[in-house]
CSV table of C-alpha atoms in Angstrom, one decimal:
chain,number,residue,atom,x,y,z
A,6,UNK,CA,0.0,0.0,0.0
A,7,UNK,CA,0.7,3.6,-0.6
A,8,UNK,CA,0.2,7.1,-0.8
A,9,UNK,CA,0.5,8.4,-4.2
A,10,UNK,CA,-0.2,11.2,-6.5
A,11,UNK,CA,-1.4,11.2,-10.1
A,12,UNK,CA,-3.3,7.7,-10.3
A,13,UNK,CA,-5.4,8.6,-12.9
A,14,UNK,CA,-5.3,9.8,-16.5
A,15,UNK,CA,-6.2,13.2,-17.2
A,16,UNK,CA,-9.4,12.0,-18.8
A,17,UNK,CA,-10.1,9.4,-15.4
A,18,UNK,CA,-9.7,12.8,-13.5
A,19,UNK,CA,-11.9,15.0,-15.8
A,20,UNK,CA,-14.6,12.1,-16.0
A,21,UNK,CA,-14.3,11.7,-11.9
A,22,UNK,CA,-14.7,15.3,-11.6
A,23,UNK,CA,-17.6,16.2,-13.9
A,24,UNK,CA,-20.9,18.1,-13.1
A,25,UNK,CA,-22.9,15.7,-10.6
A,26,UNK,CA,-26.1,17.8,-11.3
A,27,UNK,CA,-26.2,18.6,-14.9
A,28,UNK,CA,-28.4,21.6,-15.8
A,29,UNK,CA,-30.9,22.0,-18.1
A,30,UNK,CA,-29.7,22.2,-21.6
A,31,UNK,CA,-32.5,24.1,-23.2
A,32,UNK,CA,-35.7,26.7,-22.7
A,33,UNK,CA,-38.0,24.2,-23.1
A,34,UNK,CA,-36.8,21.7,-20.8
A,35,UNK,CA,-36.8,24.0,-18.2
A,36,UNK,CA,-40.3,25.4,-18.9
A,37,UNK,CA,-41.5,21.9,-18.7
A,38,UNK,CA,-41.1,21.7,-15.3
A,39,UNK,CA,-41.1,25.3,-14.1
A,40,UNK,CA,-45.0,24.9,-15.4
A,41,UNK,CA,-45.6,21.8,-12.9
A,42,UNK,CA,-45.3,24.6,-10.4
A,43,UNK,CA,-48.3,25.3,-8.5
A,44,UNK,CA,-47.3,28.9,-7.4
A,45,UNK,CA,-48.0,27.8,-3.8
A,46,UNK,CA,-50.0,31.2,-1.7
A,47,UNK,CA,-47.6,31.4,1.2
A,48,UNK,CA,-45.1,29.2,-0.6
A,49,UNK,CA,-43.3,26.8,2.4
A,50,UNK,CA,-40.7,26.6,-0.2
A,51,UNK,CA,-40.1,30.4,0.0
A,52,UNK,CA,-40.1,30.1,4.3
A,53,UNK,CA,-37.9,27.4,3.9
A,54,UNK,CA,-35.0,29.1,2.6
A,55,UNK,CA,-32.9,31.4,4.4
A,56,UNK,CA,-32.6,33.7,2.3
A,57,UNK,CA,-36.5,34.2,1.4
A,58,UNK,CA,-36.0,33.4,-2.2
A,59,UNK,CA,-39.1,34.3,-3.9
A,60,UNK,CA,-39.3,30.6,-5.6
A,61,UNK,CA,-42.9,31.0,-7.2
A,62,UNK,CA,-42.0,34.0,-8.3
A,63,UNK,CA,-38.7,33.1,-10.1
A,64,UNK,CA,-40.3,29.5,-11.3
A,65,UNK,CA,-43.6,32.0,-12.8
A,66,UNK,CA,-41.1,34.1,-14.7
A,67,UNK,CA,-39.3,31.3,-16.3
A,68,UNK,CA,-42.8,30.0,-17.1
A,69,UNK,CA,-43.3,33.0,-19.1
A,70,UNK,CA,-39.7,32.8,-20.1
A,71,UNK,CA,-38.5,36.4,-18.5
A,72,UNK,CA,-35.2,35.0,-17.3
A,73,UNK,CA,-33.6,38.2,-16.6
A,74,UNK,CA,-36.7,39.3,-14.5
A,75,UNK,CA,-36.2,35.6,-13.3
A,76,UNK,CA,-32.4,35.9,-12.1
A,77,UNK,CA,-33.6,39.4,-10.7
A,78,UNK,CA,-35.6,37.6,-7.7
A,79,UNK,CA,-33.0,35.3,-7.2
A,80,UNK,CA,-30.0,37.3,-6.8
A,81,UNK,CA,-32.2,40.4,-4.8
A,82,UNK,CA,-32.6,37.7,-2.1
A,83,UNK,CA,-28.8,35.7,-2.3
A,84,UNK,CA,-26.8,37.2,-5.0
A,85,UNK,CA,-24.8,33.7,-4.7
A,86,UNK,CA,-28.0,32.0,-5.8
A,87,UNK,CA,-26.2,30.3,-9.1
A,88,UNK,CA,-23.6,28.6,-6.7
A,89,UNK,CA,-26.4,28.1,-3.6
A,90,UNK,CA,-28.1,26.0,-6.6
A,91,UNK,CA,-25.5,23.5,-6.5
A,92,UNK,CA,-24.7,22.8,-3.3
A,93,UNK,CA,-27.6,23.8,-1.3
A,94,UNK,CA,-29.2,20.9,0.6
A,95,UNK,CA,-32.1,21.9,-1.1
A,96,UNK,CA,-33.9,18.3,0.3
A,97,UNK,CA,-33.8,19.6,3.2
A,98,UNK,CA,-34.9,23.1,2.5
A,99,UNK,CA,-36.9,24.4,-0.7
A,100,UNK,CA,-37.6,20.9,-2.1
A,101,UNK,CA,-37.5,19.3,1.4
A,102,UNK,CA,-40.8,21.5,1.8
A,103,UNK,CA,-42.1,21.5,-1.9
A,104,UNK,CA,-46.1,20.3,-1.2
A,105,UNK,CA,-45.6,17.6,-3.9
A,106,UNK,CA,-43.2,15.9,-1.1
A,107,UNK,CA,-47.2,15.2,0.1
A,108,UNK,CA,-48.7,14.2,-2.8
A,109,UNK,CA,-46.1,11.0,-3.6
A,110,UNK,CA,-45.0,13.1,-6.0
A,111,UNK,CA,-41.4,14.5,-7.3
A,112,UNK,CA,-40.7,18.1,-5.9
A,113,UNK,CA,-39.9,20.7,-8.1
A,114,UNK,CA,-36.6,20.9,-8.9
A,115,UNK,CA,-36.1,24.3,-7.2
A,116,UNK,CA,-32.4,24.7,-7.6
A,117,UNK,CA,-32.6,23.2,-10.9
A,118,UNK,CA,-34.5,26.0,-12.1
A,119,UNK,CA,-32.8,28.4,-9.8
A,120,UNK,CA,-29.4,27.4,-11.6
A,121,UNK,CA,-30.7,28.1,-14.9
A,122,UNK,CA,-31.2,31.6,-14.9
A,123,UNK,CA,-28.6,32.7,-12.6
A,124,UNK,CA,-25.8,30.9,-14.8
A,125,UNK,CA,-27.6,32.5,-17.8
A,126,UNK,CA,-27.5,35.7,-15.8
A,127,UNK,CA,-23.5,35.2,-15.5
A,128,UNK,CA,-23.2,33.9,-18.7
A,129,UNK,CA,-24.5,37.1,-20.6
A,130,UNK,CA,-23.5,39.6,-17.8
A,131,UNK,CA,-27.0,41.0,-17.0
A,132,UNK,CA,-25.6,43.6,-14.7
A,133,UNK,CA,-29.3,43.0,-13.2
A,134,UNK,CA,-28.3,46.2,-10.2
A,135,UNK,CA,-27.5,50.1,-10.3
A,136,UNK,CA,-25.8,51.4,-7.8
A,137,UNK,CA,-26.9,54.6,-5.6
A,138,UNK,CA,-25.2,57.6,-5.4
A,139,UNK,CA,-21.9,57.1,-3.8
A,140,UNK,CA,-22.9,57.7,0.2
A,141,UNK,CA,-19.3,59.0,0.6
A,142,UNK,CA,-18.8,56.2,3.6
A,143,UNK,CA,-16.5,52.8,3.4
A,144,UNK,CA,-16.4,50.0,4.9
A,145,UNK,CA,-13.9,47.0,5.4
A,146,UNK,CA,-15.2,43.1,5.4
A,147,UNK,CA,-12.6,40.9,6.3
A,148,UNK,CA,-13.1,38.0,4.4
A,149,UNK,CA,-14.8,37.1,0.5
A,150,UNK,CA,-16.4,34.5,1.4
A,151,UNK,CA,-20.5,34.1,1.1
A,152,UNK,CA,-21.0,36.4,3.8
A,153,UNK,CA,-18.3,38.5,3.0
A,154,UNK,CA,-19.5,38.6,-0.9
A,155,UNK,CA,-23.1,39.5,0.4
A,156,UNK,CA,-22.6,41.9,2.9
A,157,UNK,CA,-20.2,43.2,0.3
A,158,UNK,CA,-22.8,44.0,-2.2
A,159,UNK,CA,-26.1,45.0,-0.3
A,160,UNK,CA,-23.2,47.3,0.7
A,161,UNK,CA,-22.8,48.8,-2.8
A,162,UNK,CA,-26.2,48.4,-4.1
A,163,UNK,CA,-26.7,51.2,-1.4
A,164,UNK,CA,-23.8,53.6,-2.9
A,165,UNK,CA,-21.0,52.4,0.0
A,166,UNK,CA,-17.4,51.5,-0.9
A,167,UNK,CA,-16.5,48.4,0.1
A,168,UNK,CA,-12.9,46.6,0.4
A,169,UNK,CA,-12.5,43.1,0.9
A,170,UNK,CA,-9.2,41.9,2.9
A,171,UNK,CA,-8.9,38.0,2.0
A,172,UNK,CA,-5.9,35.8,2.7
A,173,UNK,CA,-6.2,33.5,0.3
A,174,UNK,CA,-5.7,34.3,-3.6
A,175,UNK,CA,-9.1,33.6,-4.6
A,176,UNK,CA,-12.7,34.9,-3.1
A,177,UNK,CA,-14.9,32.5,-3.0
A,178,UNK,CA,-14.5,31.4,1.1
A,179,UNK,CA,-15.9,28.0,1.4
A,180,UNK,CA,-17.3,27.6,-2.2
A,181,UNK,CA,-13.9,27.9,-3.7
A,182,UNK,CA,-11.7,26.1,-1.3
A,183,UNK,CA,-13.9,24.1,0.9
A,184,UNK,CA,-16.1,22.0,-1.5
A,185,UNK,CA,-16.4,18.9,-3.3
A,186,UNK,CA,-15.0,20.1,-7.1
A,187,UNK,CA,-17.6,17.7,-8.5
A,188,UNK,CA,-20.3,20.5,-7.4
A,189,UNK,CA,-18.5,23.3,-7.9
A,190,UNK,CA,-15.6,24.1,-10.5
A,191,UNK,CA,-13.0,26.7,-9.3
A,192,UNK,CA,-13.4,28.5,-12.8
A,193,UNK,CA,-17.3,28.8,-11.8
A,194,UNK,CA,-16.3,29.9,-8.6
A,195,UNK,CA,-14.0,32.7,-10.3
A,196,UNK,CA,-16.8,33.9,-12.3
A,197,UNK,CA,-19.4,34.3,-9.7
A,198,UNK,CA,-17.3,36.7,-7.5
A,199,UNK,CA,-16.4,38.1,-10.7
A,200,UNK,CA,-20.3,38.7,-11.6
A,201,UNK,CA,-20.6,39.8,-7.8
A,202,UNK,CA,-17.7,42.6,-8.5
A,203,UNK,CA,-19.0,43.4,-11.4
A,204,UNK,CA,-21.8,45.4,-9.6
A,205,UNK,CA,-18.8,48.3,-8.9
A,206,UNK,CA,-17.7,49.8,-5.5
A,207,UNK,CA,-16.0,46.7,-4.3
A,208,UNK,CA,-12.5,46.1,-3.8
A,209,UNK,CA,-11.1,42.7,-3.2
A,210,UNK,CA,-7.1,43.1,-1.6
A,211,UNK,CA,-5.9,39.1,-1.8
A,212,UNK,CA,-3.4,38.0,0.2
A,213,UNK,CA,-4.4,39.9,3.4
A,214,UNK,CA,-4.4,38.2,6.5
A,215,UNK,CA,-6.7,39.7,9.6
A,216,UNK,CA,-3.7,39.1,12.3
A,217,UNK,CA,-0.6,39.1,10.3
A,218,UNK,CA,-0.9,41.6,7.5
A,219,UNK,CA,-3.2,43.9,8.7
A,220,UNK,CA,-5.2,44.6,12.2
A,221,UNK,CA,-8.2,45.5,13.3
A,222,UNK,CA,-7.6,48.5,15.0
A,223,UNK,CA,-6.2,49.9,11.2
A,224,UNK,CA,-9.0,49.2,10.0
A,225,UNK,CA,-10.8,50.8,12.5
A,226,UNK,CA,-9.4,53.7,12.1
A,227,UNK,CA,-9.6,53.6,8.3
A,228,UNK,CA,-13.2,52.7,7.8
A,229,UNK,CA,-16.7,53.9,8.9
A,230,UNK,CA,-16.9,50.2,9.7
A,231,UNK,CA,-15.6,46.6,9.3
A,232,UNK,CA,-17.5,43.4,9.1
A,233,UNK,CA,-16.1,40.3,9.9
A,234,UNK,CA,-16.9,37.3,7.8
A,235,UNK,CA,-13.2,35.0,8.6
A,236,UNK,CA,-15.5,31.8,8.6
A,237,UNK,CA,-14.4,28.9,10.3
A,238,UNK,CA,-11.8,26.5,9.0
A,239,UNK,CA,-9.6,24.7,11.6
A,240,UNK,CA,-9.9,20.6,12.3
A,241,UNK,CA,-11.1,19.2,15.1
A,242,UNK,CA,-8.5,17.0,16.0
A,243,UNK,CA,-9.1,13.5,17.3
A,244,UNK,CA,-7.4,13.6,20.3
A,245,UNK,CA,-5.7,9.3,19.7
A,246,UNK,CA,-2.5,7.8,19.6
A,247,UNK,CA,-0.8,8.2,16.3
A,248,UNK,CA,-2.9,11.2,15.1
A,249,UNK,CA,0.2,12.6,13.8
A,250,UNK,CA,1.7,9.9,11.8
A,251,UNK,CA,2.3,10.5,8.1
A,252,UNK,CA,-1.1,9.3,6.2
A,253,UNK,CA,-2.4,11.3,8.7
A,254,UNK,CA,-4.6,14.5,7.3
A,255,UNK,CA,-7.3,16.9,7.7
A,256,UNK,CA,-10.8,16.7,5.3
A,257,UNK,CA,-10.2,20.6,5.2
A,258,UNK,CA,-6.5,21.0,3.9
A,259,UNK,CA,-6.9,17.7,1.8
A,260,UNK,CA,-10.3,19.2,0.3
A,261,UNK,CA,-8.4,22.4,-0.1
A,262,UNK,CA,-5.0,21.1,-1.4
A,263,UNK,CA,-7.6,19.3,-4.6
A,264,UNK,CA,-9.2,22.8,-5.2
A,265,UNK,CA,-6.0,24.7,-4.8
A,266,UNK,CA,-3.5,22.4,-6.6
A,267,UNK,CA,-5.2,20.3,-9.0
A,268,UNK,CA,-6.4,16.5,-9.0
A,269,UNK,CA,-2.7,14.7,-9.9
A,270,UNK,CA,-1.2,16.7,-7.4
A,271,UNK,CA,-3.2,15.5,-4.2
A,272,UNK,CA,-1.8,12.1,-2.8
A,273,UNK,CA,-4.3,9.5,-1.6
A,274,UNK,CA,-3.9,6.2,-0.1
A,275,UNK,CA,-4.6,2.6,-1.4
A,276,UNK,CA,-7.0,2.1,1.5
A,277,UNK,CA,-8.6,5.4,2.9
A,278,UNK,CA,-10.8,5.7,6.6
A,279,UNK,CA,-13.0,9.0,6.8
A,280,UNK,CA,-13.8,9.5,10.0
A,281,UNK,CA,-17.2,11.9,10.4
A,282,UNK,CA,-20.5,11.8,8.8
A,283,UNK,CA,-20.9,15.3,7.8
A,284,UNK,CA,-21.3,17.3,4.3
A,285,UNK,CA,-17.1,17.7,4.7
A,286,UNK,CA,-16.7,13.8,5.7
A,287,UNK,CA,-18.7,12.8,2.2
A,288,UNK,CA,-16.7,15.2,0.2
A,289,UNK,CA,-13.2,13.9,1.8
A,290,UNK,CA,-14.5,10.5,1.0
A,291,UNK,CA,-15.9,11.0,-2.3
A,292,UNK,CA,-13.3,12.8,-3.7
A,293,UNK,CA,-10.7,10.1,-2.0
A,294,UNK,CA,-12.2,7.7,-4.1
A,295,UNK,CA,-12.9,9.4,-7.3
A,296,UNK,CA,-9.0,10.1,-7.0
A,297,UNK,CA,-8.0,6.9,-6.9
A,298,UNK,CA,-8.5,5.1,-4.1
A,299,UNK,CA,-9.1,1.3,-4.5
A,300,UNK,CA,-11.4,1.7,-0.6
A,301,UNK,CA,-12.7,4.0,0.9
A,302,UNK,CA,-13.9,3.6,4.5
A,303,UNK,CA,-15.8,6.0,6.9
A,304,UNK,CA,-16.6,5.5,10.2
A,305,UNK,CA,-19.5,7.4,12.5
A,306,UNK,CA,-19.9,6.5,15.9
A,307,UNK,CA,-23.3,6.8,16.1
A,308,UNK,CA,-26.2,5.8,13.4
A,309,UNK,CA,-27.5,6.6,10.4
A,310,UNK,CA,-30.3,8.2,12.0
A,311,UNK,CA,-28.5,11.1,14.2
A,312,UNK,CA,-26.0,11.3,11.1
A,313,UNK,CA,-24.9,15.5,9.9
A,314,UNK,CA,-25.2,14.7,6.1
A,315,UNK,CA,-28.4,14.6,4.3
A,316,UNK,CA,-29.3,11.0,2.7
A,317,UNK,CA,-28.8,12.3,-0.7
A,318,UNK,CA,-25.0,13.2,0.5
A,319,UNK,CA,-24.7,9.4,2.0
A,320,UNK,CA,-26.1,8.0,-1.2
A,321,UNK,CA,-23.1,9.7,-3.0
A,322,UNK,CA,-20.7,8.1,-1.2
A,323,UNK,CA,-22.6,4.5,-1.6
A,324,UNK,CA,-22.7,5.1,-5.5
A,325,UNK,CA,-18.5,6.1,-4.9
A,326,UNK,CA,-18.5,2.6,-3.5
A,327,UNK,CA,-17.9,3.7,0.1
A,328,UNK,CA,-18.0,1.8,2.7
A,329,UNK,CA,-19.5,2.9,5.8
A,330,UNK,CA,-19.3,1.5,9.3
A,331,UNK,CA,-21.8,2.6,11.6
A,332,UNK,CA,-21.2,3.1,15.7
A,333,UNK,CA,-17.3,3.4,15.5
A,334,UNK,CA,-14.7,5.7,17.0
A,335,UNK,CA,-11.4,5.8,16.0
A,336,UNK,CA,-9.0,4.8,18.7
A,337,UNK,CA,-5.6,4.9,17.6
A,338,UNK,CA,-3.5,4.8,14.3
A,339,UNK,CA,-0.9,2.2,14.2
A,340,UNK,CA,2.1,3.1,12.2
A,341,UNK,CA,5.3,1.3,10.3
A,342,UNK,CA,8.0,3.3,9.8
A,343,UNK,CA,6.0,6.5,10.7
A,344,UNK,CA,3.5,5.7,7.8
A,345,UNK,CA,-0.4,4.7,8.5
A,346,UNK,CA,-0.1,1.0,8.6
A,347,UNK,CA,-4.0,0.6,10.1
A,348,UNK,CA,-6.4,1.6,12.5
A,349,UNK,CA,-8.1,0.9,15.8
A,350,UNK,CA,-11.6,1.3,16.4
A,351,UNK,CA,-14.2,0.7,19.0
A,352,UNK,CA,-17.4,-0.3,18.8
A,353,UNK,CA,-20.2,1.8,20.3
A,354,UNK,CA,-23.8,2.1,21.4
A,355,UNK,CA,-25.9,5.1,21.9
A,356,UNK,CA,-26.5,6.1,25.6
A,357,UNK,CA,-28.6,9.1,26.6
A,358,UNK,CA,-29.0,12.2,24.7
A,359,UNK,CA,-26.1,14.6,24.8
A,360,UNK,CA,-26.0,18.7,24.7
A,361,UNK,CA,-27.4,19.0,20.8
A,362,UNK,CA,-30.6,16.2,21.4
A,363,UNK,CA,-28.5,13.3,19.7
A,364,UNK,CA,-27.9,10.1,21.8
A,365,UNK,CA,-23.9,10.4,23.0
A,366,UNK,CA,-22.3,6.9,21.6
A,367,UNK,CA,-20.5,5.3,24.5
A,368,UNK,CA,-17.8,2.9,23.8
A,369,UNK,CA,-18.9,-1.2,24.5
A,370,UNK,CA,-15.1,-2.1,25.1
A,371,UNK,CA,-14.8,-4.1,21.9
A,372,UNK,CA,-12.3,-3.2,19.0
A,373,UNK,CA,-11.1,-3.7,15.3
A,374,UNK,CA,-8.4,-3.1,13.4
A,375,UNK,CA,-9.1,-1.8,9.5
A,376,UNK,CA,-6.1,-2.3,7.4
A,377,UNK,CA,-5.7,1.2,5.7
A,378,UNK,CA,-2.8,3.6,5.1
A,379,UNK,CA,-4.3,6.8,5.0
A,380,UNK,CA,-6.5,8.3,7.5
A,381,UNK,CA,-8.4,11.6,6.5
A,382,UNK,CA,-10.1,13.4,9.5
A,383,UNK,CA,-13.3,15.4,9.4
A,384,UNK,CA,-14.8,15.1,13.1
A,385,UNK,CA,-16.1,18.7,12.7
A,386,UNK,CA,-14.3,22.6,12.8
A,387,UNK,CA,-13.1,24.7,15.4
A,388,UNK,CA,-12.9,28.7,15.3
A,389,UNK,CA,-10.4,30.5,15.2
A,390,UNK,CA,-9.6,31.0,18.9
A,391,UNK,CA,-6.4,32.6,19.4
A,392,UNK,CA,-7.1,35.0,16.3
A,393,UNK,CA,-10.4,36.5,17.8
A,394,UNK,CA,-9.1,36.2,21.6
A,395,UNK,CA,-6.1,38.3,20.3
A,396,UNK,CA,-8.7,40.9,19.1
A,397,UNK,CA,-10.7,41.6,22.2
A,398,UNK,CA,-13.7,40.5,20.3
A,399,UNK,CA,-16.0,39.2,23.0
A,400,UNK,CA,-16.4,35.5,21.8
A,401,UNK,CA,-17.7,32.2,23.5
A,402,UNK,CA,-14.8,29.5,22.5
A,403,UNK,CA,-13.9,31.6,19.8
A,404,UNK,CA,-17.7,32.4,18.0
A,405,UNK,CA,-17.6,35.9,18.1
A,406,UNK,CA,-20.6,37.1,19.8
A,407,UNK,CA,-23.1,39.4,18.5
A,408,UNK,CA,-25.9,41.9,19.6
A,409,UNK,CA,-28.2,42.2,16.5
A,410,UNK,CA,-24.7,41.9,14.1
A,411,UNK,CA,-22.8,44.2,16.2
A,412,UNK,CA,-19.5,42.8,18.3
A,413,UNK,CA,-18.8,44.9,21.7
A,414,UNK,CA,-16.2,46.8,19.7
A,415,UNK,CA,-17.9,49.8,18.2
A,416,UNK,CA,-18.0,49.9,14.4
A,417,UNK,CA,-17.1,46.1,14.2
A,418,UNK,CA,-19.7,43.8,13.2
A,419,UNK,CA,-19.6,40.3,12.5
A,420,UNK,CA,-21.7,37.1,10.7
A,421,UNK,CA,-21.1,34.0,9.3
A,422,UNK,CA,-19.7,31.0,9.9
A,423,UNK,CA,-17.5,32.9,12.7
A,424,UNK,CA,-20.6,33.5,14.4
A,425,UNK,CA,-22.7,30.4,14.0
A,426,UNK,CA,-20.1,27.9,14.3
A,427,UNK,CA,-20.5,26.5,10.8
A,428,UNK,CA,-23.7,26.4,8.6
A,429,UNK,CA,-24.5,25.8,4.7
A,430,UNK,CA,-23.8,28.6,2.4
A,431,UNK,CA,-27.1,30.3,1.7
A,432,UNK,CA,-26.9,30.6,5.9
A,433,UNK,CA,-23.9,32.3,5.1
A,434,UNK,CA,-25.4,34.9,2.5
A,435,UNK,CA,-28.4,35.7,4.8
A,436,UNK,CA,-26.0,36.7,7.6
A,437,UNK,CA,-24.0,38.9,5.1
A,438,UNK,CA,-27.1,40.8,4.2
A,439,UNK,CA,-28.5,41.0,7.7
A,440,UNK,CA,-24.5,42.0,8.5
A,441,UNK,CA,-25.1,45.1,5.6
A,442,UNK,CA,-28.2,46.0,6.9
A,443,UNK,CA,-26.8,46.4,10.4
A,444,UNK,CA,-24.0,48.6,9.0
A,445,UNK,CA,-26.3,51.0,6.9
A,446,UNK,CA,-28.3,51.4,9.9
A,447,UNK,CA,-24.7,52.4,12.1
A,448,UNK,CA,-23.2,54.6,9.6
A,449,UNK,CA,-25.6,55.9,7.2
């Protein structure tokens, strides 16, 4: 066994890596089923979104094929409504709550729809927004992720300059570097903050680091404000013996490294274990696999039934040819020559419930060993701690807290991830508006 880069040819890698959800290739296709809509009165699709899409609304106007007044709805709710429609949990949300789901019948196919117009939006550059006159204020969000992007732009839309400090070299936050590349492609990513820009009034200043290349109380003094949108990014570690052997990784930096430096580049094992059952657990795995992997393994140590991920995320790792093995903790990783040579698990049960409502999985004192040589973590993400405690940012174990967006520190406002601890994206977007609104009402 080994860990190896470039398994596959570059057509293995491009077939592995293709659309998942393919949209709709023509007007009429997508009429078809925006016209099964019922155009619901008090729409429990529409309360169902975070963002308050209008969905009837949007679905009517593709009906009548006004896709620009279509795209309009969308992105005046979540202006990252072409990427939200691809990796949304939308069963869980919108189509989760579509009232066919009552009849026996196929929902809608709300993001479906949703994607077609926004990516024809992007695709023809409808700039779909004017900007007020310039109000003469600006303000600093630290961070281009979703909420950064959204705060960024409500921001503009109202005549505000906006500059973005990000550290990495691509906006995007969590779409770009934190996401399966099967659902998203970095050059779509690269295009939707593009189309976001495109708006005017917002600066994006890559390569800025909130603690290491420029601080707080600059931009303080600098702008009439500052949101912070830094997200949330670092593992959970798993706390066992041999966590930091080589074979040894982190969902987050190995998702990242695939985004950042290109399918032959990443190394994966023969044998792979996952451990976690979230949305990040089910992307490490997938992509493990569709890399090269000859077996992919994740472990969750409690059931299928208290499990993060939605059951259309587990049924993309079944049709990856995953293995999963229900009520197991990791509980050491042997090594050979300071390589991943397997892995110890317990077996569990589920006791009583714990903080969150779930039953806590207590350990029955029985083990097995899995023969694998690479071991890819994703038991959940912390905040960054020592960054916010080094601000004075009053935080509970490093989620900044907030009174109606606003941190204790005057001017300083923060949502997001950072915040919340970790939600989906279109959570995200809503907390960057709501972020914007706060700020207009502070400085305007």
């Amino acid at each position: 066994m080994a860990i190896l880069s470039n398994r596959l040819t570059e057509e293995q890698y491009k077939e592995n890596f293709s659309d998942i959800h393919p949209p709709f290739e023509t007007m009429d296709a997508a009429a078809v089923e925006a016209n099964r809509c019922l155009f619901c009165y008090d729409a429990p699709c529409m309360k169902s979104c975070p963002t308050s899409i209008d969905v009837p609304k949007f679905i009517k106007q593709i009906s009548t094929q006004n896709i620009k007044g279509s795209a309009h709805t969308i992105f005046s709710s979540n202006i990252m409504g072409a990427g939200c429609s691809k990796v949304c949990p939308v069963e869980k949300l919108c189509e989760g709550a579509c009232v066919y789901n009552l009849m026996d019948e196929d929902p809608i196919p709300i993001a479906k729809l949703q994607r077609y117009s926004t990516e024809m939006a992007m695709e023809k550059k409808w700039q779909l927004f004017t900007r007020k006159a310039g109000a003469g204020k600006k303000v600093a969000v630290v961070g281009a992720g979703p909420a950064g992007l959204s705060c960024a732009h409500v921001l503009s839309r109202e005549g505000i300059d906006v500059t973005i400090y990000e550290k990495e070299k691509m906006g995007g936050g969590l779409m770009t570097y934190g996401i399966a590349a099967y659902k998203v492609t970095p050059q779509f990513c690269k295009d939707e903050v593009d189309y976001i820009l495109s708006i005017g009034g917002i600066s994006i200043k890559y390569g800025q680091e909130l603690g290491k290349d420029v601080t707080l109380e600059t931009l303080q003094k600098d702008y009439d404000a500052v949101y912070l949108s830094i997200g949330v990014g670092l593992a959970r570690q798993l706390e066992i013996p041999g966590e930091n052997l080589n074979g040894v990784v982190d969902a987050i930096r190995f998702i990242y490294d695939i985004r950042n430096n290109g399918f032959s580049k990443v190394p994966v094992g023969d044998k792979v274990a996952v451990i976690g059952m979230g949305m990040t657990a089910i992307d490490a795995a997938t992509q493990a696999k569709r890399l090269g992997a000859k077996e992919v393994t994740m472990l969750y140590r409690r059931t299928q039934e208290e499990m993060p991920c939605t059951e259309v995320e587990l049924d993309i790792a079944k049709l990856d040819g995953c293995k999963i093995i229900w009520l197991a903790a990791p509980k050491e990783v042997l090594g050979e020559n300071g390589m991943v040579a397997g892995l110890v698990a317990e077996k569990m049960k589920l006791g009583d419930p714990d903080a969150s409502g779930r039953r806590s999985p207590v350990s029955t004192g029985e083990t097995f060993t899995l023969d694998v040589d690479m071991v890819i973590k994703a038991a959940g993400q912390t905040p960054f701690t020592q960054l916010v405690d080094g601000m004075s940012v009053k935080n509970k174990n490093g989620k900044i807290q907030v009174d109606g967006q606003a941190t204790n520190l005057k001017g300083i406002f923060a949502g997001g991830d950072c915040v919340n601890g970790g939600k989906e994206v279109v959570d995200a977007v809503q907390a960057g508006k709501d972020g914007a609104k706060a700020i207009i009402d502070f400085i305007v």
